PDB file of N, CA, C and O in Angstrom:
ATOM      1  N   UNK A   1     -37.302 168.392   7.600  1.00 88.00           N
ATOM      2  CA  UNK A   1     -36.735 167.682   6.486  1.00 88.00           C
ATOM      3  C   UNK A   1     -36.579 166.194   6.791  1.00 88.00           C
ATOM      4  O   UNK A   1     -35.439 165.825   7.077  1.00 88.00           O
ATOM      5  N   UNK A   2     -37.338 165.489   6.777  1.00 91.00           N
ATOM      6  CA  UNK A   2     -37.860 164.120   7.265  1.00 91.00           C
ATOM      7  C   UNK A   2     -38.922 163.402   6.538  1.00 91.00           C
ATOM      8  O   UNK A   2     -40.093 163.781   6.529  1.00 91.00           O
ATOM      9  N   UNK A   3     -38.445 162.263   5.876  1.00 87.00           N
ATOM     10  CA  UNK A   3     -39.615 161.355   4.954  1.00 87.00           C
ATOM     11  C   UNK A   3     -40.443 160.733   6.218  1.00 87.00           C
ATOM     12  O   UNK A   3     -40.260 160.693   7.435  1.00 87.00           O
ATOM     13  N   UNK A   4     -41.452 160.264   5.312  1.00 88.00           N
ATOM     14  CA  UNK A   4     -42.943 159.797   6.282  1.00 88.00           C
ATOM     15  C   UNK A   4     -42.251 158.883   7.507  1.00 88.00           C
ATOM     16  O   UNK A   4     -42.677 158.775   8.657  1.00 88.00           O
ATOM     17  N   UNK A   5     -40.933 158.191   6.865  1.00 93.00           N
ATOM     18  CA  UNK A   5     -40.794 157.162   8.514  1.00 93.00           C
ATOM     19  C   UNK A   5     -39.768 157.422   9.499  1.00 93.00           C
ATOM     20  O   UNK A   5     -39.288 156.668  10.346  1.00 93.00           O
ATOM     21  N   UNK A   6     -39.440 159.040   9.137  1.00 93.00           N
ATOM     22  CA  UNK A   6     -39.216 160.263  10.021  1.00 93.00           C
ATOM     23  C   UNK A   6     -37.593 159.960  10.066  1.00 93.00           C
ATOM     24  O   UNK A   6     -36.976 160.279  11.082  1.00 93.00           O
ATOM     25  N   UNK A   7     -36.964 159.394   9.048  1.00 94.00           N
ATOM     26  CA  UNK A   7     -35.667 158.838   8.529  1.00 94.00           C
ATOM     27  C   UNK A   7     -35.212 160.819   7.531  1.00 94.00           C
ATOM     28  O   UNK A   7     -36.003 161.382   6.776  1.00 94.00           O
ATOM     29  N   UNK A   8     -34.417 161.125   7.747  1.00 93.00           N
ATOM     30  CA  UNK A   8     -33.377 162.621   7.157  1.00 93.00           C
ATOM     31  C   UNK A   8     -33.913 162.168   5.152  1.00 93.00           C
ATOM     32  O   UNK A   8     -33.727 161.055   4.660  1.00 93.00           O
ATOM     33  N   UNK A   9     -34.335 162.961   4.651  1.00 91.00           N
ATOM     34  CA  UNK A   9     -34.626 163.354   3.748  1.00 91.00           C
ATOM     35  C   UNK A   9     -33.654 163.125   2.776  1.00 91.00           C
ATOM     36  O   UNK A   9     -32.611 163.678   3.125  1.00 91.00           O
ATOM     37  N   UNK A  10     -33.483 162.244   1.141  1.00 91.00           N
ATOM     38  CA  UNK A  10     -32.442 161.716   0.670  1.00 91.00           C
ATOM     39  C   UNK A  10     -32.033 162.900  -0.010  1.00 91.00           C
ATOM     40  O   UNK A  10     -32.917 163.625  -0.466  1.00 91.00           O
ATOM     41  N   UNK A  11     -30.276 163.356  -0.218  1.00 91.00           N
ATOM     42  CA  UNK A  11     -30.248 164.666  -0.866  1.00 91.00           C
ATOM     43  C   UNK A  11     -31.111 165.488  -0.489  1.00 91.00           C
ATOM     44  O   UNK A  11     -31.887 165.880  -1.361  1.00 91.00           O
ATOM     45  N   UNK A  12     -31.259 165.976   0.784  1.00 93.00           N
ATOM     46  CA  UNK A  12     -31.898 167.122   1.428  1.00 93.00           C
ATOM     47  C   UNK A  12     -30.664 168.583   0.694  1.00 93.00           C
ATOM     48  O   UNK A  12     -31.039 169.655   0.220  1.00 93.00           O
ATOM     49  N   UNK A  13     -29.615 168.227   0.805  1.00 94.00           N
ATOM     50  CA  UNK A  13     -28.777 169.436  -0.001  1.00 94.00           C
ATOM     51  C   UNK A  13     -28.871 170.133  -0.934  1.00 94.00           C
ATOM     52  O   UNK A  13     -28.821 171.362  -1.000  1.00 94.00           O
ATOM     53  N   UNK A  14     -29.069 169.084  -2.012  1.00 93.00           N
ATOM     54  CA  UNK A  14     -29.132 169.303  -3.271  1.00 93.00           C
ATOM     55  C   UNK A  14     -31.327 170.296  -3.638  1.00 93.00           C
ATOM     56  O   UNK A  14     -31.764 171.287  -4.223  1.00 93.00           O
ATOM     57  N   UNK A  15     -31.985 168.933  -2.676  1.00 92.00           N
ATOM     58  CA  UNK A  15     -33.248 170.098  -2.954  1.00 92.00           C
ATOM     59  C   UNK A  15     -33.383 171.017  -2.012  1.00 92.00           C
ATOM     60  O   UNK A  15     -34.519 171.328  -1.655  1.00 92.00           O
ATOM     61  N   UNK A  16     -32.066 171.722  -1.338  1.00 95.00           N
ATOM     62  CA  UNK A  16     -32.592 173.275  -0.563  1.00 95.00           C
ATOM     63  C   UNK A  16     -32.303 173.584  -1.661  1.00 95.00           C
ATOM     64  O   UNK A  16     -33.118 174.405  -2.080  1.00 95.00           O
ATOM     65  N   UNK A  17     -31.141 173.224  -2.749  1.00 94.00           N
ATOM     66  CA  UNK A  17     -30.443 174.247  -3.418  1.00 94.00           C
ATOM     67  C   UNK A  17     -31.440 174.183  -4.802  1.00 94.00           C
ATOM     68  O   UNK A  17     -31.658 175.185  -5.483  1.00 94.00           O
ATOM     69  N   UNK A  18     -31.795 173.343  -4.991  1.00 93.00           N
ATOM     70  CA  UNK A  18     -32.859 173.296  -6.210  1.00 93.00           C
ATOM     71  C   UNK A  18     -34.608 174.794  -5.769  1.00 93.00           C
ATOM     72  O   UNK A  18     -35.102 175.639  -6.516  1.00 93.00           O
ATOM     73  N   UNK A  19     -35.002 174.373  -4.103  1.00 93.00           N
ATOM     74  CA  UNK A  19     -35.966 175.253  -3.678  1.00 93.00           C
ATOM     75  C   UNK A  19     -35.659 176.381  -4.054  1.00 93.00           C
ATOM     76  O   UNK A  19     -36.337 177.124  -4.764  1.00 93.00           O
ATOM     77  N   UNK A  20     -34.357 176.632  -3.489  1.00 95.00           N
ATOM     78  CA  UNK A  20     -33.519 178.304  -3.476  1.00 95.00           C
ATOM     79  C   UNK A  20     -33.475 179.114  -5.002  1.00 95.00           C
ATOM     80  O   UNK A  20     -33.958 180.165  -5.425  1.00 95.00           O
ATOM     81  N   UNK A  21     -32.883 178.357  -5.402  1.00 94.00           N
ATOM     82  CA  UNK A  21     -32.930 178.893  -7.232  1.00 94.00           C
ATOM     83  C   UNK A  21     -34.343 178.585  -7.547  1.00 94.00           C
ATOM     84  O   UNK A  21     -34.663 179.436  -8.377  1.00 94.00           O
ATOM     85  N   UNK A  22     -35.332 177.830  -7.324  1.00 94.00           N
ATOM     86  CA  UNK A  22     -36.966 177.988  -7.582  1.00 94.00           C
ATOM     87  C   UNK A  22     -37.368 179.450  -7.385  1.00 94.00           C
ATOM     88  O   UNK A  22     -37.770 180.260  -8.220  1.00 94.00           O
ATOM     89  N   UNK A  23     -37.159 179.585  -6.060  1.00 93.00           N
ATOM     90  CA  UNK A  23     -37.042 180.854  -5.337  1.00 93.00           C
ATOM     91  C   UNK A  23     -37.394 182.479  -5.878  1.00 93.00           C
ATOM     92  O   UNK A  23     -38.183 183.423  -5.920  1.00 93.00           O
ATOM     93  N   UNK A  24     -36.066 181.898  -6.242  1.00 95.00           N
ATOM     94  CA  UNK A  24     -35.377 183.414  -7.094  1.00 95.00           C
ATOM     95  C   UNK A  24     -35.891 183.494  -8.526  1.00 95.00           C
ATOM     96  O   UNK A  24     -36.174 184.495  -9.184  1.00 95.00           O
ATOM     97  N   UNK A  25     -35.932 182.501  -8.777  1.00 95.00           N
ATOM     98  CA  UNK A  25     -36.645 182.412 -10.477  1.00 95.00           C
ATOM     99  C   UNK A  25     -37.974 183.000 -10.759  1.00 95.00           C
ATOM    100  O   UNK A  25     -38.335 183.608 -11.766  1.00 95.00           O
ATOM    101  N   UNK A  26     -38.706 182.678  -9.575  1.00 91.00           N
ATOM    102  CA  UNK A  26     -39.907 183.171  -9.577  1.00 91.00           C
ATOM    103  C   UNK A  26     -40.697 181.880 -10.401  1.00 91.00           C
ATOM    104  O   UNK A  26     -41.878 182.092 -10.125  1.00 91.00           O
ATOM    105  N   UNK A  27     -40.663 180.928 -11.076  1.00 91.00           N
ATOM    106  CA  UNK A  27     -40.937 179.949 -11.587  1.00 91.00           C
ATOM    107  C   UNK A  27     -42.124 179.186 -10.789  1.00 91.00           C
ATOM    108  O   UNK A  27     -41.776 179.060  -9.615  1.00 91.00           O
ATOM    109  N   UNK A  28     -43.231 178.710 -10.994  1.00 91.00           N
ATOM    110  CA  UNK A  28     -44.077 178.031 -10.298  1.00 91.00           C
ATOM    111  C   UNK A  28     -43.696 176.280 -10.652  1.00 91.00           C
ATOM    112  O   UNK A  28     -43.791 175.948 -11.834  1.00 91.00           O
ATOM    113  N   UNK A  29     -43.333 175.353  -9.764  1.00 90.00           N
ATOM    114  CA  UNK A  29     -43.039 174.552 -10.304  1.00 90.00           C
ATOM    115  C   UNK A  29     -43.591 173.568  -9.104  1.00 90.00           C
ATOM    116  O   UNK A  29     -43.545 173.743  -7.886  1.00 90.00           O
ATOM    117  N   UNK A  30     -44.187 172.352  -9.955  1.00 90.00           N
ATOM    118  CA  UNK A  30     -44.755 171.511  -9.042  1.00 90.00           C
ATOM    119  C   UNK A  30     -44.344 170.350  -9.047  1.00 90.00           C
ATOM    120  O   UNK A  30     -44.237 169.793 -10.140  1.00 90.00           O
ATOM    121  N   UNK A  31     -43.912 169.482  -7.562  1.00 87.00           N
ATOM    122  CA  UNK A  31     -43.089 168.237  -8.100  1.00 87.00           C
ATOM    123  C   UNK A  31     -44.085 167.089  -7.810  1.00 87.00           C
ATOM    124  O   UNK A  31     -45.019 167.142  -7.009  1.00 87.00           O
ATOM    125  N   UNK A  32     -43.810 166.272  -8.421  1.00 82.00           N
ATOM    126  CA  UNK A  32     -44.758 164.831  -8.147  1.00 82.00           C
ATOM    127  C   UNK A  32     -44.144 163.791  -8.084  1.00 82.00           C
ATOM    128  O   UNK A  32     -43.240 163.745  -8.919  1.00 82.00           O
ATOM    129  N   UNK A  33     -44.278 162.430  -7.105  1.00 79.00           N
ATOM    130  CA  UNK A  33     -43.799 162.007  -6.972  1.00 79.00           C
ATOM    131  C   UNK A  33     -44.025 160.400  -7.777  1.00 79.00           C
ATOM    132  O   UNK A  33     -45.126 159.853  -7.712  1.00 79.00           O
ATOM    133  N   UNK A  34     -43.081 159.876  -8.378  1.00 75.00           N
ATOM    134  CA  UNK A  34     -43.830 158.551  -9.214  1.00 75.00           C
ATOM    135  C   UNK A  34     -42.770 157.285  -8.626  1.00 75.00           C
ATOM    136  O   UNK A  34     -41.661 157.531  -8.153  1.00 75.00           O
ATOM    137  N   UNK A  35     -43.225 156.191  -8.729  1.00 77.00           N
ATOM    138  CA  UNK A  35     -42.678 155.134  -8.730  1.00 77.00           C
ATOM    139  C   UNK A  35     -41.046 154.948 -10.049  1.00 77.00           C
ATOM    140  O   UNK A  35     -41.102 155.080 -11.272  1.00 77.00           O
ATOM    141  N   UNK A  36     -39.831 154.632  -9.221  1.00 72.00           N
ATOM    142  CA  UNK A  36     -39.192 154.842 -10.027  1.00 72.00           C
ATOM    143  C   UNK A  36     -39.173 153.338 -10.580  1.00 72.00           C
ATOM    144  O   UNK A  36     -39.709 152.469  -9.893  1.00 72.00           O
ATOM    145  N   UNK A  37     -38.610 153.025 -11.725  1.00 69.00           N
ATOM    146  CA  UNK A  37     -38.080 151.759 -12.662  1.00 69.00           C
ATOM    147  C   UNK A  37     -39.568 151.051 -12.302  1.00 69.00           C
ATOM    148  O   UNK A  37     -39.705 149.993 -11.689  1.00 69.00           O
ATOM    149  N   UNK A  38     -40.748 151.979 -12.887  1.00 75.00           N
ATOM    150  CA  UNK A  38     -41.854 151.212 -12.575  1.00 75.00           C
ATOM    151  C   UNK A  38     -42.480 151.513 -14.528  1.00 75.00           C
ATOM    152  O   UNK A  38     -43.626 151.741 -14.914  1.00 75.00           O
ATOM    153  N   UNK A  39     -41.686 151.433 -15.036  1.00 81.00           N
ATOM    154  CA  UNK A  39     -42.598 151.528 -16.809  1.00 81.00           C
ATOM    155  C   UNK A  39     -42.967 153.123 -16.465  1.00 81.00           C
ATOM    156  O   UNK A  39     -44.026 153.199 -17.088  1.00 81.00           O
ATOM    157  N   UNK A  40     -42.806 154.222 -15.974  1.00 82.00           N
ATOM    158  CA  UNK A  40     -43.262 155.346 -16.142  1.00 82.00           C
ATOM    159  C   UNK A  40     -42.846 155.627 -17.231  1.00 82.00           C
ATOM    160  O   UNK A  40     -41.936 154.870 -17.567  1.00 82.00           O
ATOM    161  N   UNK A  41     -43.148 156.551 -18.121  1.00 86.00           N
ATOM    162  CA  UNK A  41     -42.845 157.010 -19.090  1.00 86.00           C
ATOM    163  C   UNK A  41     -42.002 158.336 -19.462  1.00 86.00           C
ATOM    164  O   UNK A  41     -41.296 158.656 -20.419  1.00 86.00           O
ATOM    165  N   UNK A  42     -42.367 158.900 -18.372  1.00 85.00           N
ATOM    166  CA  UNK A  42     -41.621 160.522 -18.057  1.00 85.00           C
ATOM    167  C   UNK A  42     -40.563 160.163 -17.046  1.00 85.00           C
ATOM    168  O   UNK A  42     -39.601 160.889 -16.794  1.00 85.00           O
ATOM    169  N   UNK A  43     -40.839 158.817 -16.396  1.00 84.00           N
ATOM    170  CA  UNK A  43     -39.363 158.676 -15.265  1.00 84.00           C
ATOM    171  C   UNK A  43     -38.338 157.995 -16.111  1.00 84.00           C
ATOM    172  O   UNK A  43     -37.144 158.245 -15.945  1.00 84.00           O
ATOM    173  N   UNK A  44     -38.755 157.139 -17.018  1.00 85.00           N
ATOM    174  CA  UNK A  44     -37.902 156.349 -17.715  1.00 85.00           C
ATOM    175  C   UNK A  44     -37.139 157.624 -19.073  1.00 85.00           C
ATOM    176  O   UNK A  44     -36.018 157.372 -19.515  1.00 85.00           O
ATOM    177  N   UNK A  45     -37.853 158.803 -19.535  1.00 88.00           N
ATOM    178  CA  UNK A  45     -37.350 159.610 -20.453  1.00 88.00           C
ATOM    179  C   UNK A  45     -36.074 160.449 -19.303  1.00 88.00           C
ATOM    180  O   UNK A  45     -34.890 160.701 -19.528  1.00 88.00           O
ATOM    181  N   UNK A  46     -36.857 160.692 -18.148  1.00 86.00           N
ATOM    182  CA  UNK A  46     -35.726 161.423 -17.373  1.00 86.00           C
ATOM    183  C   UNK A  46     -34.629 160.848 -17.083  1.00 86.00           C
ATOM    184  O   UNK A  46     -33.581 161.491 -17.050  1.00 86.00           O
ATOM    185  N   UNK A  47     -34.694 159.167 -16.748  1.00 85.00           N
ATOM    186  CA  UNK A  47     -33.428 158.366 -15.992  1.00 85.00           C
ATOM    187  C   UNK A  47     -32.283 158.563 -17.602  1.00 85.00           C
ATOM    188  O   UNK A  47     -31.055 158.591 -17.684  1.00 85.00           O
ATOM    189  N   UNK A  48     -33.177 158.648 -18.498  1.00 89.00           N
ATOM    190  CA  UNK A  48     -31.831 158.694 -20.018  1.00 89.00           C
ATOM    191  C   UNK A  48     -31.373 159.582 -20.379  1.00 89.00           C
ATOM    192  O   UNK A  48     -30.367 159.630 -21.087  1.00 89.00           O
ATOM    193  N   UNK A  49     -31.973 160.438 -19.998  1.00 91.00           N
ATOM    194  CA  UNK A  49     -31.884 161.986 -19.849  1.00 91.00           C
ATOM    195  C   UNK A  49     -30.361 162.135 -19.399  1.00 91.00           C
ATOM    196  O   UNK A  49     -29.263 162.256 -19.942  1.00 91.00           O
ATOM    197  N   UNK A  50     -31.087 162.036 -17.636  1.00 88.00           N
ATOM    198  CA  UNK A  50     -29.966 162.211 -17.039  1.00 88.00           C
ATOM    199  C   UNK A  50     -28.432 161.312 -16.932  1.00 88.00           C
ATOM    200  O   UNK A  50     -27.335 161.714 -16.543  1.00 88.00           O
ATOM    201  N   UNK A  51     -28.800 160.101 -17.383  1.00 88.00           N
ATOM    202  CA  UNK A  51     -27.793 159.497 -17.412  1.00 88.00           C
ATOM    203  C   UNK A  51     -26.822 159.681 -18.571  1.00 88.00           C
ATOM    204  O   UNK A  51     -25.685 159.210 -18.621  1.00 88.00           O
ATOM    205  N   UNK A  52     -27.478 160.503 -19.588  1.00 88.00           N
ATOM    206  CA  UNK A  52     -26.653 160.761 -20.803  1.00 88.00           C
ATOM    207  C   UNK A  52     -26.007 162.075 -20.386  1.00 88.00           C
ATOM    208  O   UNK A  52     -24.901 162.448 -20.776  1.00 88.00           O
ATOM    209  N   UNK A  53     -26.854 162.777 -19.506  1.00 88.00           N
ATOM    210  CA  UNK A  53     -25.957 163.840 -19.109  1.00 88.00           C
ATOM    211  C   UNK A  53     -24.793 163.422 -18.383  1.00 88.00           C
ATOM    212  O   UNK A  53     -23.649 163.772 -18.673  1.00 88.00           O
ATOM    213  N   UNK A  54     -25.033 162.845 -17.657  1.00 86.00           N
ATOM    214  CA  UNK A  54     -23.210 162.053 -16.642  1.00 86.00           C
ATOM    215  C   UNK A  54     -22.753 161.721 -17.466  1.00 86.00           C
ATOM    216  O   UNK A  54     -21.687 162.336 -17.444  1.00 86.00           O
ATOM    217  N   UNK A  55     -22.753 160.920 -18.588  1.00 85.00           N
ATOM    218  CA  UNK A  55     -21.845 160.383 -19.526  1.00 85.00           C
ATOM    219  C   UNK A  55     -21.333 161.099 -19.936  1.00 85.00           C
ATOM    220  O   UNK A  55     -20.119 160.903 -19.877  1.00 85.00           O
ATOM    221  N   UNK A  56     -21.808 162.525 -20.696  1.00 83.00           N
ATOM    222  CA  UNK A  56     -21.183 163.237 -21.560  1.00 83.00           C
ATOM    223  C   UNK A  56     -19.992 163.845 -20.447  1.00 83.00           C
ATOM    224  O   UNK A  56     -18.766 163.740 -20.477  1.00 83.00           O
ATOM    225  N   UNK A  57     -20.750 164.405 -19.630  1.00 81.00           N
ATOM    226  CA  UNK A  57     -20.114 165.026 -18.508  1.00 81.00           C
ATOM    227  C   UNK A  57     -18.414 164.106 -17.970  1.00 81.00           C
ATOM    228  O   UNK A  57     -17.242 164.478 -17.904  1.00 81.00           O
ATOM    229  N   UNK A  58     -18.979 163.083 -17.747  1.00 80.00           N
ATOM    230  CA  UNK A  58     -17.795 162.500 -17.375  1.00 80.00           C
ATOM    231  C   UNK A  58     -16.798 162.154 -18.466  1.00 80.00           C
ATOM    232  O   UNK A  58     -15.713 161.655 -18.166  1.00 80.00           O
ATOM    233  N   UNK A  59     -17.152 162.416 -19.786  1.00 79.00           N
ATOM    234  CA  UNK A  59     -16.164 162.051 -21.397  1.00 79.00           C
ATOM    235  C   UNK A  59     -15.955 163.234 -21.044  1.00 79.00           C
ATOM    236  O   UNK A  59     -15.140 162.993 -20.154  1.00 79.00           O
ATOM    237  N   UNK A  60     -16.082 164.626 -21.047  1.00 78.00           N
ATOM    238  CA  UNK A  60     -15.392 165.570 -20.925  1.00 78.00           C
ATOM    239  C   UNK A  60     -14.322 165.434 -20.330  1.00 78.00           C
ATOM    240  O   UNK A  60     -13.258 165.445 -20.947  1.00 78.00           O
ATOM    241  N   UNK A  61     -14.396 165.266 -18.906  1.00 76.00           N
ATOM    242  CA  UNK A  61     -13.674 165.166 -18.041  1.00 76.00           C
ATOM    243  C   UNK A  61     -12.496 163.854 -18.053  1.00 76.00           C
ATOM    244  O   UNK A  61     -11.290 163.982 -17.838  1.00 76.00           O
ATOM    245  N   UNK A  62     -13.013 162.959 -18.277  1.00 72.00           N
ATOM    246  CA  UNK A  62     -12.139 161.652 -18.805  1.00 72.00           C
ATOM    247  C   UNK A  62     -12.176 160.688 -16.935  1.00 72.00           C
ATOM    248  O   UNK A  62     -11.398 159.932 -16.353  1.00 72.00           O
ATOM    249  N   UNK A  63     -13.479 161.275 -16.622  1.00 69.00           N
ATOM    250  CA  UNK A  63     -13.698 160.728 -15.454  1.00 69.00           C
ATOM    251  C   UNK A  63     -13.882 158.919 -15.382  1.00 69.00           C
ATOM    252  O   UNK A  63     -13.414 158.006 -14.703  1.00 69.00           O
ATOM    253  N   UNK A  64     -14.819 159.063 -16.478  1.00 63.00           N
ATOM    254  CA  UNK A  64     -15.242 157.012 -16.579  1.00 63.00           C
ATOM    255  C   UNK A  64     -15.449 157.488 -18.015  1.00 63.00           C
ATOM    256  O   UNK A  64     -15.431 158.539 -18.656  1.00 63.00           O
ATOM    257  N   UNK A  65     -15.688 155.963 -18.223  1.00 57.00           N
ATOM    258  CA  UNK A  65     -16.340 155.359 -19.783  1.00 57.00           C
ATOM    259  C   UNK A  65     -17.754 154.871 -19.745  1.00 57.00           C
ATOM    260  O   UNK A  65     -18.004 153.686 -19.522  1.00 57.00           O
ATOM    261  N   UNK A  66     -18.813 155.894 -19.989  1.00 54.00           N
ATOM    262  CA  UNK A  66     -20.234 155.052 -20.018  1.00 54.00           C
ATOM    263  C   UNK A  66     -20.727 154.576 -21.339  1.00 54.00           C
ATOM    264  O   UNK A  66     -21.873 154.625 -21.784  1.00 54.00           O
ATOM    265  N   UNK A  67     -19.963 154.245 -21.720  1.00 54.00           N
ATOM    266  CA  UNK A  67     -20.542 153.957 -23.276  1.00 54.00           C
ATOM    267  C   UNK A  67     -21.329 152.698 -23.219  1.00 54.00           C
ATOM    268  O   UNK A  67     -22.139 152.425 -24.104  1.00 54.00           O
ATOM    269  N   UNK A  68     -21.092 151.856 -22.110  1.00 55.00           N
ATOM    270  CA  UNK A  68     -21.967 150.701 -21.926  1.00 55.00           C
ATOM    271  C   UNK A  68     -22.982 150.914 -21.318  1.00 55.00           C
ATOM    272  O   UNK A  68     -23.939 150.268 -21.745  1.00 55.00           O
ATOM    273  N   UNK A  69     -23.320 151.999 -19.919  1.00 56.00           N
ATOM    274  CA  UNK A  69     -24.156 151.955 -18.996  1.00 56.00           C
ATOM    275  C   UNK A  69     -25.359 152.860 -19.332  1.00 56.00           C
ATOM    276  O   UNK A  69     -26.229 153.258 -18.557  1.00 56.00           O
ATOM    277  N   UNK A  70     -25.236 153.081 -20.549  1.00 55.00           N
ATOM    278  CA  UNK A  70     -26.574 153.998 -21.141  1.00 55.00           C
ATOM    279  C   UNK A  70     -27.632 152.967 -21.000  1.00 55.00           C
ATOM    280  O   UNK A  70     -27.593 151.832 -21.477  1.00 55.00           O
ATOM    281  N   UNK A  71     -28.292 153.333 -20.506  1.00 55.00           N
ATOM    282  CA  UNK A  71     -30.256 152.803 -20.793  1.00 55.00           C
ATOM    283  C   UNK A  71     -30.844 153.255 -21.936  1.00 55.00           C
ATOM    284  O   UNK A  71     -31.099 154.425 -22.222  1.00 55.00           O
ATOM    285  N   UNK A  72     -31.052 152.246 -22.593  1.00 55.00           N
ATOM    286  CA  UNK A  72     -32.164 152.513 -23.780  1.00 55.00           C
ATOM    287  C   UNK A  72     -33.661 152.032 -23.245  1.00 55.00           C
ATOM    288  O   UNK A  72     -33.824 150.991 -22.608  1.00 55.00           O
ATOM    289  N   UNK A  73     -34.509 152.758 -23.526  1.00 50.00           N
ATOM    290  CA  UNK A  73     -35.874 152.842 -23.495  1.00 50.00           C
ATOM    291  C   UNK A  73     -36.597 151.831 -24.648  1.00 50.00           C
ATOM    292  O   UNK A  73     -37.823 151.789 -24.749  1.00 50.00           O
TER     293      UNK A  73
END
């Protein structure tokens, strides 16, 4: 679990636990790797994605206020 300049793998935790439930799912799933905040089109739909998911997540909770830090595309 070591990137090419043999530096510990970022969130190595989080993707055993992502492999593990792959795993079990039986799911064939293939990851690819893209340049991030590079105009991708599928990285830039995911970063809003996910960042709208923390937001909501954290208004539940009353953790922060992201009502500013949303990215629009």
């Amino acid at each position: 679990w070591v990137n090419s300049k043999g530096d510990p793998v970022a969130n190595m935790d989080l993707w055993k636990e992502i492999l593990a439930l792959l795993e079990k799912s039986g799911l064939n799933v293939e990851f690819k790797w893209v340049k991030g905040h590079d105009s991708n089109h599928y990285n830039s739909v995911c970063d809003l994605l996910a960042t709208a998911a923390a937001a909501d997540r954290a208004q539940e909770c009353g953790c922060h206020d992201f009502d500013d830090e949303i990215p629009t595309y």
